[in-house]
Coordinates of C-alpha atoms and ligand atoms in Angstrom, one line a residue:
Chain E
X147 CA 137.5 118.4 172.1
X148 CA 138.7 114.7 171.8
X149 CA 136.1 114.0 169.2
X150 CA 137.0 117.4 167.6
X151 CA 141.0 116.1 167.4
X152 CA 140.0 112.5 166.4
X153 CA 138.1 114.0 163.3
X154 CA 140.6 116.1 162.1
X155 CA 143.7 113.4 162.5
X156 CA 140.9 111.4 160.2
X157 CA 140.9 114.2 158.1
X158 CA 144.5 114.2 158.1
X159 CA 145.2 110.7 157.5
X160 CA 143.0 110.7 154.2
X161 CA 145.1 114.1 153.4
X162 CA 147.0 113.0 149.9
X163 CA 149.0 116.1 150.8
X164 CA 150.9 114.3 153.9
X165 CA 152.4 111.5 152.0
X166 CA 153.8 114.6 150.2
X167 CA 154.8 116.2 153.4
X168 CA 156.1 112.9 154.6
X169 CA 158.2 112.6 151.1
X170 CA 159.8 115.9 151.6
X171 CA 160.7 115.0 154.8
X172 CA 162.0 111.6 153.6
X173 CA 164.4 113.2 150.7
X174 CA 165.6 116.1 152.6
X175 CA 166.7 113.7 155.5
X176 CA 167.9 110.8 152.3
X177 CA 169.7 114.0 150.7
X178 CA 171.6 115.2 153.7
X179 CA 173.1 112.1 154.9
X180 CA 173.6 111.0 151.0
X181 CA 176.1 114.0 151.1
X182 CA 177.5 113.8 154.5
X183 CA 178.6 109.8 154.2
X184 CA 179.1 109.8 150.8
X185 CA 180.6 106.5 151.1
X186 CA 178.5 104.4 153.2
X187 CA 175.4 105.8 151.3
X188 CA 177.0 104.5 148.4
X189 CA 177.7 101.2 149.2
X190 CA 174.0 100.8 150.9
X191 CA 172.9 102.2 147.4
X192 CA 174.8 99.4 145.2
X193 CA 173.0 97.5 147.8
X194 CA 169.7 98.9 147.2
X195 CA 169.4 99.4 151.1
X196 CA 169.9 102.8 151.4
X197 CA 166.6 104.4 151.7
X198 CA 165.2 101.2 154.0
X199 CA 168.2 102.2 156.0
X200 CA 167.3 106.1 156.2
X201 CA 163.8 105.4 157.4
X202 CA 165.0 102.6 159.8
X203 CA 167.3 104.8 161.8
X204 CA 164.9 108.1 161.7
X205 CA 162.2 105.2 162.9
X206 CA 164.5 103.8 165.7
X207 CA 166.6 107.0 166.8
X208 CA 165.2 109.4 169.1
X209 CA 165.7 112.8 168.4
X210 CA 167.8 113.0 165.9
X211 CA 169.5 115.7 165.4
X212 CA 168.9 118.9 163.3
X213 CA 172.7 119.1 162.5
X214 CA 173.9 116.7 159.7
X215 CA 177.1 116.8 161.2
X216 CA 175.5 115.5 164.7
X217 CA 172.9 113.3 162.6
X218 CA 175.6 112.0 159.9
X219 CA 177.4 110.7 162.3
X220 CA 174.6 109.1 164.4
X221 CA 173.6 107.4 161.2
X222 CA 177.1 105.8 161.0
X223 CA 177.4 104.5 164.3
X224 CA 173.6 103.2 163.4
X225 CA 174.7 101.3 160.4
X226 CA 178.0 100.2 162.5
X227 CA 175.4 98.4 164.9
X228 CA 173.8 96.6 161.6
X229 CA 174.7 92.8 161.3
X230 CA 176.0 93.3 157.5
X231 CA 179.9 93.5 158.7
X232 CA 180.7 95.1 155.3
X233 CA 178.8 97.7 155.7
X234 CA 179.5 98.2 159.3
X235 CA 183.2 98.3 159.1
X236 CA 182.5 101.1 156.0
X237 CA 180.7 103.1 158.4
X238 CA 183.1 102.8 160.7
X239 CA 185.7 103.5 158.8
X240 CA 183.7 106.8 157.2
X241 CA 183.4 108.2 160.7
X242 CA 187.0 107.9 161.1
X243 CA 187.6 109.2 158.2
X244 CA 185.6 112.3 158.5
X245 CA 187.1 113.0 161.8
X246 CA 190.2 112.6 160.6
X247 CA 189.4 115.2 157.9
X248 CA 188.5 117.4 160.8
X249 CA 192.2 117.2 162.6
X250 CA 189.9 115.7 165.0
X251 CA 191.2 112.0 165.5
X252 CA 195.0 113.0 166.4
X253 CA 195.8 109.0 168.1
X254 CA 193.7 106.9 165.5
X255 CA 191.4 104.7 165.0
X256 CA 192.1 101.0 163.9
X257 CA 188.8 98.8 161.9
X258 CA 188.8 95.6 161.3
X259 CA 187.6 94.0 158.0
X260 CA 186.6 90.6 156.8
X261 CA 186.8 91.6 152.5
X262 CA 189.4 94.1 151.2
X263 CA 188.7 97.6 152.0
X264 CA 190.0 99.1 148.7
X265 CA 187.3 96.8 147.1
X266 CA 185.0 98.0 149.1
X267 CA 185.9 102.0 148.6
X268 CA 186.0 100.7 144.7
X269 CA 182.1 99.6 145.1
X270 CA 180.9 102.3 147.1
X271 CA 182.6 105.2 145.2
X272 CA 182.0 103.7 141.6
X273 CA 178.3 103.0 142.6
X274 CA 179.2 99.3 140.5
X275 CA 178.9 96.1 142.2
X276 CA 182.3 93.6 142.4
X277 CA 181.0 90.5 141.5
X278 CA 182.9 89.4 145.5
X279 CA 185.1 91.1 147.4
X280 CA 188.4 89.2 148.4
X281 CA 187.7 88.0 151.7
X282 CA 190.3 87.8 154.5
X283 CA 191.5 90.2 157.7
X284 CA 192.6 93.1 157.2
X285 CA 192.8 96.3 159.3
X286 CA 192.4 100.5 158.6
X287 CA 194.0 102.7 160.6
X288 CA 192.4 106.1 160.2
X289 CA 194.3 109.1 161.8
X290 CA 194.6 113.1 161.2
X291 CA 198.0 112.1 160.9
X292 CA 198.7 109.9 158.5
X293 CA 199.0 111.6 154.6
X294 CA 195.8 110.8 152.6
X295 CA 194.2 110.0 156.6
X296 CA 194.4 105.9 156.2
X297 CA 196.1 102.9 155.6
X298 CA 195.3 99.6 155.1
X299 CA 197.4 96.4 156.4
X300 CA 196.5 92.7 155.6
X301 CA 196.5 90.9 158.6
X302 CA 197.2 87.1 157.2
Chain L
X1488 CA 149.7 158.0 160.8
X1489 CA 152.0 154.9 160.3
X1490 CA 152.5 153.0 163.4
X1491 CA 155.5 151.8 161.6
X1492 CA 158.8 153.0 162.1
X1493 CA 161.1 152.3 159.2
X1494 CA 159.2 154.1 156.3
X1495 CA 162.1 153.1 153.7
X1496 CA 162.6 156.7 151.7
X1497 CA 164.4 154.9 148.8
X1498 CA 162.0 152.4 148.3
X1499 CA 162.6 148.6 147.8
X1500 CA 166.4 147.1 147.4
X1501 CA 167.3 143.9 145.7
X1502 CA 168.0 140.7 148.2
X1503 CA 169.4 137.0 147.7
X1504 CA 170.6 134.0 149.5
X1505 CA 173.8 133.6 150.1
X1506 CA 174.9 130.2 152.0
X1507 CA 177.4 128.2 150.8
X1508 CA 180.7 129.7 150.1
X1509 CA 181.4 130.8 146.5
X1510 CA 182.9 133.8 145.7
X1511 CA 182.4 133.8 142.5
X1512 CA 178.3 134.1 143.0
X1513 CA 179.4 136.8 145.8
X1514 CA 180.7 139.0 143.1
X1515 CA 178.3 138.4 140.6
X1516 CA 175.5 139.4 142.4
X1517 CA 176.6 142.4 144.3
X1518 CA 176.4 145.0 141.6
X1519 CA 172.5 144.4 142.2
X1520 CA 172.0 143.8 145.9
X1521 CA 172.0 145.7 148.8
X1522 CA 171.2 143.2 151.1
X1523 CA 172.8 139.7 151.7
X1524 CA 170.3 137.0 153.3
X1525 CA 171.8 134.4 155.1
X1526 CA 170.7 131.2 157.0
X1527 CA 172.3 130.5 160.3
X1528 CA 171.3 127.1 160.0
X1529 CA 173.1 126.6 156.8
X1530 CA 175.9 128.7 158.0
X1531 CA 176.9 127.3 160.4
X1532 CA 178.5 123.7 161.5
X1533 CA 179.4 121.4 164.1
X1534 CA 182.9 120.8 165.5
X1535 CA 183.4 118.5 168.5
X1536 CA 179.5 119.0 169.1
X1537 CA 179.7 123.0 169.0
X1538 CA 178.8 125.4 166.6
X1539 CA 180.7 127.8 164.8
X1540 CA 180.5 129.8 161.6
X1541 CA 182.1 127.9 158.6
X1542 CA 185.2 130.0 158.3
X1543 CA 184.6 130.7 154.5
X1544 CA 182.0 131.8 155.1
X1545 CA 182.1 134.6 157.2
X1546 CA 185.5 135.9 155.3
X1547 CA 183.1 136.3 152.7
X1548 CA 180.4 138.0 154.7
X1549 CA 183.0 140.7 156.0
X1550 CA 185.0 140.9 152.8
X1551 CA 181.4 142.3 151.1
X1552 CA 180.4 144.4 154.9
X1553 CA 181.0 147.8 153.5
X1554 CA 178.8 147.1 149.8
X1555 CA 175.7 145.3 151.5
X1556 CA 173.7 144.7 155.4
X1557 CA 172.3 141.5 156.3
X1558 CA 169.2 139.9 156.6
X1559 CA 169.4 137.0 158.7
X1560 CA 166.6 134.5 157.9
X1561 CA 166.2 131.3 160.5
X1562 CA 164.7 127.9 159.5
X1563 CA 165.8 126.0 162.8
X1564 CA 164.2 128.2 165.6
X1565 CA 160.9 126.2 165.1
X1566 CA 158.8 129.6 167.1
X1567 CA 155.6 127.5 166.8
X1568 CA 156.5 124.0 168.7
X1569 CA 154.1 123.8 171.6
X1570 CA 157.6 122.9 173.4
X1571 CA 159.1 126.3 173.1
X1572 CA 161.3 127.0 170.4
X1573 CA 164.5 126.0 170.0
X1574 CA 167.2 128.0 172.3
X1575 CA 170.0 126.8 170.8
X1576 CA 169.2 128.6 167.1
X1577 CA 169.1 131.7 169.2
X1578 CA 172.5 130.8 170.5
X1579 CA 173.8 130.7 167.1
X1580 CA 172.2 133.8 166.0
X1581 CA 174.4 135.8 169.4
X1582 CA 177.7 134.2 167.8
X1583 CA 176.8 135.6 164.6
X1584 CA 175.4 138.8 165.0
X1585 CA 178.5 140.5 166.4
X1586 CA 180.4 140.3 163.0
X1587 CA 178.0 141.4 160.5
X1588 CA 175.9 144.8 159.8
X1589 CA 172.5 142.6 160.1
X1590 CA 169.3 145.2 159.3
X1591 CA 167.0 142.9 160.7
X1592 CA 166.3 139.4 161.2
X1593 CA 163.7 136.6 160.6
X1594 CA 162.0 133.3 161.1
X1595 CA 158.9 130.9 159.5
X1596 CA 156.0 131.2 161.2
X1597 CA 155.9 127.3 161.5
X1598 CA 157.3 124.8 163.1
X1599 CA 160.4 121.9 162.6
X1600 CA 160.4 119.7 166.0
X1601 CA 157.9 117.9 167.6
X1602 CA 159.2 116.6 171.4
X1603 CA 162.4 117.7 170.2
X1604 CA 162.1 115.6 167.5
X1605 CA 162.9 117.0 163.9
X1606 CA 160.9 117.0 161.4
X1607 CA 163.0 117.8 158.9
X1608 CA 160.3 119.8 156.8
X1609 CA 158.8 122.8 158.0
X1610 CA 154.8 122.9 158.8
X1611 CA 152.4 125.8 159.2
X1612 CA 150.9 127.1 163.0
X1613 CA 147.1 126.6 163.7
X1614 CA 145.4 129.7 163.8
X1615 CA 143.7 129.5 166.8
X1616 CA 143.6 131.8 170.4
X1617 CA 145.6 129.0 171.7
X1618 CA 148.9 129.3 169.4
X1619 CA 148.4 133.3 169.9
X1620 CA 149.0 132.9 173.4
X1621 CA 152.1 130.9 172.7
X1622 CA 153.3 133.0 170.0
X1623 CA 153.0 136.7 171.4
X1624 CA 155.6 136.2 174.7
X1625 CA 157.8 134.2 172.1
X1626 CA 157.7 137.2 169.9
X1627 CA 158.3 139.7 172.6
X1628 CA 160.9 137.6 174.4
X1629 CA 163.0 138.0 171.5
X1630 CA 162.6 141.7 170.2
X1631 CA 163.7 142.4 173.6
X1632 CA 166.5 140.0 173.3
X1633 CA 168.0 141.9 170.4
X1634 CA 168.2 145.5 169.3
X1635 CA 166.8 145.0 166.3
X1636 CA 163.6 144.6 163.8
X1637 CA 162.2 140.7 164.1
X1638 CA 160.0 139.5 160.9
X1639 CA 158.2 136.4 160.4
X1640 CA 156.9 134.6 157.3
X1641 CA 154.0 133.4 156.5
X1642 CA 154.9 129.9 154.6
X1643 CA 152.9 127.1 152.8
X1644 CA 150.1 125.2 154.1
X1645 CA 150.8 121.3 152.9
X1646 CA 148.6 119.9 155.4
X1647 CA 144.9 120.4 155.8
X1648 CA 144.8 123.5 159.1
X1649 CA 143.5 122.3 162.2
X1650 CA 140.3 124.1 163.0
X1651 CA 141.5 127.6 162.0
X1652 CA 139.3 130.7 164.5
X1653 CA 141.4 133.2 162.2
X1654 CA 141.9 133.5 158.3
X1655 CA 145.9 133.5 156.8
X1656 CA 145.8 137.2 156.9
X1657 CA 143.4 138.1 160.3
X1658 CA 146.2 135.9 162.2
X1659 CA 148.9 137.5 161.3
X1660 CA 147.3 141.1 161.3
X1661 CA 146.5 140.1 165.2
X1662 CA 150.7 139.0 165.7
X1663 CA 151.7 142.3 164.1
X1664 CA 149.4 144.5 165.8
X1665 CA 150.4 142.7 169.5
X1666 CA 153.6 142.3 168.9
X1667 CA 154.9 145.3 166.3
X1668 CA 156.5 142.5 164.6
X1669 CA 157.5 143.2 160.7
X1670 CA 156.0 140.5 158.5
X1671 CA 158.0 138.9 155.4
X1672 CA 155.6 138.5 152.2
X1673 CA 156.1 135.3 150.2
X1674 CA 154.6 135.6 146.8
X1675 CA 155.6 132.3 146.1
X1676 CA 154.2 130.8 148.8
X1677 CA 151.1 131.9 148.3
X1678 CA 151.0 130.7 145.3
X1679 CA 152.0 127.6 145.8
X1680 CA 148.5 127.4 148.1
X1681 CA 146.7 128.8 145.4
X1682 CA 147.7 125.6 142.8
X1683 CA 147.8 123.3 145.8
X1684 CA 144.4 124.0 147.1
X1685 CA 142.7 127.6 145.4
X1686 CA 144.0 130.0 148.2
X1687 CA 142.8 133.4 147.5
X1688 CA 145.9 135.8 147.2
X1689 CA 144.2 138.7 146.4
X1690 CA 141.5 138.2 149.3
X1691 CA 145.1 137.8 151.5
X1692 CA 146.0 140.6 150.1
X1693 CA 143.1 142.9 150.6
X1694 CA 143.0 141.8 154.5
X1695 CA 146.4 141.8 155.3
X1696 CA 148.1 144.7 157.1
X1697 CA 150.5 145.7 154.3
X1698 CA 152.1 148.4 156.3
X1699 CA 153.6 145.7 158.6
X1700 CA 155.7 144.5 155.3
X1701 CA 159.2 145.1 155.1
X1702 CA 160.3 142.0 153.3
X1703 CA 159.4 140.3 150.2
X1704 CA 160.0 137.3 149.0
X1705 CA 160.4 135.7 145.5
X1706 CA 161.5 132.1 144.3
X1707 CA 161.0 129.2 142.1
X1708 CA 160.7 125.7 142.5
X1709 CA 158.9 122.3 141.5
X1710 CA 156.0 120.2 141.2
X1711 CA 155.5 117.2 142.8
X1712 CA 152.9 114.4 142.3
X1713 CA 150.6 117.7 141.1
X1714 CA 152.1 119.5 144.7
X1715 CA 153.6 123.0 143.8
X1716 CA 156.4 123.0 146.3
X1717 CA 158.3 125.8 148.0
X1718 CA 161.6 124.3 147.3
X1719 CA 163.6 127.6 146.1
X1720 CA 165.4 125.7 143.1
X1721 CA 165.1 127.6 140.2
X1722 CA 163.8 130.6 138.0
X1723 CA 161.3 132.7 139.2
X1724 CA 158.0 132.5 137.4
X1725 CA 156.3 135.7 135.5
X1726 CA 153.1 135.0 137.7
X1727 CA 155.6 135.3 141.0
X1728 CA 157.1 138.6 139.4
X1729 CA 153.3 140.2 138.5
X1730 CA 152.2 139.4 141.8
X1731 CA 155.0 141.0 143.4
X1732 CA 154.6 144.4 141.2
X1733 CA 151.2 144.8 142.5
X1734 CA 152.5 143.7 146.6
X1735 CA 155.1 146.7 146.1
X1736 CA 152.4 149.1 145.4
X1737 CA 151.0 148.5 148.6
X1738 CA 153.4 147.7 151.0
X1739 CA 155.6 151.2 151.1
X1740 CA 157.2 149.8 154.1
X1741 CA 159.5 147.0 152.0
X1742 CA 163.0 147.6 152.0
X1743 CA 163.8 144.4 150.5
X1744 CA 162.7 141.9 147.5
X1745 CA 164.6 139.1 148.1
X1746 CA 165.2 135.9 145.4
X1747 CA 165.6 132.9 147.5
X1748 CA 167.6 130.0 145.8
X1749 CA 168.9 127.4 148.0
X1750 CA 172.8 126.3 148.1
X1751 CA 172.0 122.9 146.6
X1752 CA 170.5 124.4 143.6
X1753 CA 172.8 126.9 143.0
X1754 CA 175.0 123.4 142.8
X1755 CA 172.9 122.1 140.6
X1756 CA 172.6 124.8 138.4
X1757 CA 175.8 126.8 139.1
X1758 CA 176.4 130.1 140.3
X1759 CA 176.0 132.2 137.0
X1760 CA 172.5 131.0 137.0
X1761 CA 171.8 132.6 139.7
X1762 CA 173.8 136.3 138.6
X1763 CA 171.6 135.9 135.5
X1764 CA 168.5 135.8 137.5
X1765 CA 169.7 138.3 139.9
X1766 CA 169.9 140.6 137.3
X1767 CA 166.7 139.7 135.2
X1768 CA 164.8 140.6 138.3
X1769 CA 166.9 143.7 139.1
X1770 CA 165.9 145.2 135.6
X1771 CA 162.2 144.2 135.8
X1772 CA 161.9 146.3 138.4
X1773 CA 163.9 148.5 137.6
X1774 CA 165.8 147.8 140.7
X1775 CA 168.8 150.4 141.5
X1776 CA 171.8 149.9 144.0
X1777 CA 171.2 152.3 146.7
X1778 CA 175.0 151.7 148.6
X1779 CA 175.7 152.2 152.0
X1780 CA 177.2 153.8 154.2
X1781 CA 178.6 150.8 157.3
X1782 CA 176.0 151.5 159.3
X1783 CA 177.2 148.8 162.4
X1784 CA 178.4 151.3 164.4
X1785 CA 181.6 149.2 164.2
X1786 CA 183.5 149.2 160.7
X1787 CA 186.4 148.8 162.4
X1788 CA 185.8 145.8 164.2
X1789 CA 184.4 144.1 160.7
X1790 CA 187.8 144.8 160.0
X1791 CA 189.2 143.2 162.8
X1792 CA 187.6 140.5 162.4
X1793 CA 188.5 139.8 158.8
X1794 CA 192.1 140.4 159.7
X1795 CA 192.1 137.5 162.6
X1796 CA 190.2 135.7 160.0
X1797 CA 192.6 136.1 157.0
X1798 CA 195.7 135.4 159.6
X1799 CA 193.8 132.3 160.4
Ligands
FE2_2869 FE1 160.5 132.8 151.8

């Protein structure tokens, strides 16, 4: 029997069909979290990081979950925990944002940043990269109930 | 005599997806349907890590409950994970059911997790004594469950099989004949393992238990790195429509040809796209409305519903 299994995971391995089952799975699980954090996704995109990213987390995360809401927001947190700050504090800021959206985040969520945010938003959403973002501190605060769900304050 | 008890006197209806709301699409393709298909899993979302039926959604469902029934068509119960398959898609299914007029429902004879984790693409069952064992109490555990007819689909085979003891069709004759489970036929599946790797539909064909039919399936998709894929994206293909003349003059059991198109490419390509195609296939085979009559049991409460849904 284990001779029997060890011949057909050769088999398997030599299979030019499972790098096509593995790219399905690698776009399905690229397009569902390109839709669900549109933003983040976008910066990592300018960045050319996203897919290294996408395989990175399904690598490190254990069961992740079937739902994109669930997994969407796994992958934020995950990209929160990266050392880029930029790209941390957009994740952050996306997952507030989304729960926001939901009339889920009622008290608010405040997220520190080190470049301007809207510079940031303007990068992501534009898919263009600034040639540098202003640095400095500046905050978000992300709540259900603030019109248009943010605001931004410099902090200098 | 037919061990089969749902002998359709009008013959075959006309099906499609429906998933993502858009009325517009919802209109369009009900002259031609009398059956809706819909995905839980695409249906549904998550709120505060709970599931619910997208709102939209479901107004649409019971604005349309008196013109069409439903056939509810799984992707996420994952019936062939050595495991066990996943609870919580049947959970889903018991918040849904009670709204709609559902005339049976349905899952891939495959599986999506591995130790729980997903695998976000869908791979075929061994055909072997050993998966039988685990497939026939997971069948029967839920017919009994619910009240209703329970079909499976046979679906591509991407990956070479792991040393198969049955062929395509003897497997799933032995599942239907244990279990009295209704089978959904995929011309386009098939096909796709006929480019992919020269699987013999009409052999299939000949051996399979046609009378255990009830479902048909149609779609179109893509090739990939010389791969036909089962992606449901676009048109569906003459071949796809010439095999599926000659299925329906075997398998007097179908009630329902459905075109499968999934939401994103009915973004892609809009939603008259798919009204067009709706129709093309409803006049090749010369497809006719049949209407029904509500046959839940409970219009009214459809119409309760929609009214707390509405006042929502
Ligand atoms: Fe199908």
């Amino acid at each position: 029997m284990q001779a029997d299994s060890s011949s057909y995971e050769r088999e398997l391995a030599q299979s030019p069909s499972l790098a096509v089952v593995r790219d399905i799975a690698r776009w399905w699980r690229a397009y569902q979290l390109e839709r669900y954090c549109l933003i983040t996704s976008g910066l990592l995109q300018v960045q050319g990081d996203f897919e290294a990213a996408v395989a990175d987390f399904y690598e490190t995360t254990q069961n992740v979950p079937a739902w994109i809401e669930d997994a969407g927001d796994a992958f934020l947190r995950f990209i929160a925990r990266r050392p880029d700050p930029v790209a941390a504090s957009l994740a952050e800021f996306e997952a507030a944002l989304i729960a926001a959206r939901k009339g889920e985040l009622m008290s608010g969520r405040v997220i520190d940043w080190n470049v301007h945010p809207y510079e940031v938003l303007r990068t992501a959403l534009s898919q263009k990269m600034a040639n540098e973002w202003t640095p400095g501190r500046f905050q978000t605060l992300v709540s259900s109930n603030i019109d248009g769900y943010f605001t931004v304050f410099e902090m200098n | 005599m037919n061990p089969y008890p749902f002998i359709h006197p009008k013959g075959p209806s006309l099906s499609t997806t429906y998933d993502a709301h858009d009325t517009y699409l919802l209109e369009g393709v009900l002259p031609y349907v009398d059956f809706i298909e819909i995905t839980p899993d695409s249906i549904f979302r998550r709120r505060n890590g709970i599931s619910e039926i997208q709102p939209d959604i479901l107004k649409d469902l019971l604005s349309v409950s008196r013109d069409v029934r439903f056939l509810v068509h799984g992707v996420g119960l994952s019936i062939g994970s050595w495991e066990g398959f996943d609870a919580s898609y049947l959970d889903n299914l018991d918040l849904l059911l009670p709204h709609i007029d559902c005339a049976w429902h349905s899952e891939h004879l495959g599986y999506v997790k591995v130790g729980g984790d997903n695998l976000n693409t869908m791979l075929a069952v061994p055909r072997t004594d050993a998966m039988l064992e685990l497939l026939i109490p997971r069948i029967k555990t839920i017919q009994s469950k619910y009240g209703m007819p329970f079909l499976l689909e046979h679906i591509v085979h991407l990956l070479p099989d792991y040393q198969p003891e049955y062929s395509d069709a003897g497997f799933l004759n032995l599942l239907t004949a244990e279990t009295g489970c209704g089978l959904i036929l995929d011309l386009y599946n098939l096909e796709c393992d006929a480019h992919n790797y020269g699987f013999d539909i009409e052999s299939f064909l000949a051996e399979l238990d046609l009378g255990a039919v009830r479902e048909i399936h149609i779609a179109g998709g893509a090739e990939y790195l010389g791969y036909k894929l089962d992606i449901h994206s676009g048109k569906v293909a003459d071949s796809t429509l010439n095999w599926t003349r000659q299925a329906l003059a075997h398998t007097p059991n179908a009630e329902a040809v459905t075109y499968e198109i999934l939401p994103e490419a009915v973004r892609l390509h809009g939603a008259q796209f798919v009204i067009d195609e709706v129709a093309r296939i409803s006049s090749y085979f010369n497809f006719t409305k049949h209407g029904h009559q509500n046959t839940s049991g409970n219009p009214a409460a459809a119409d309760q519903n929609a009214a707390v849904l509405c006042a929502g």
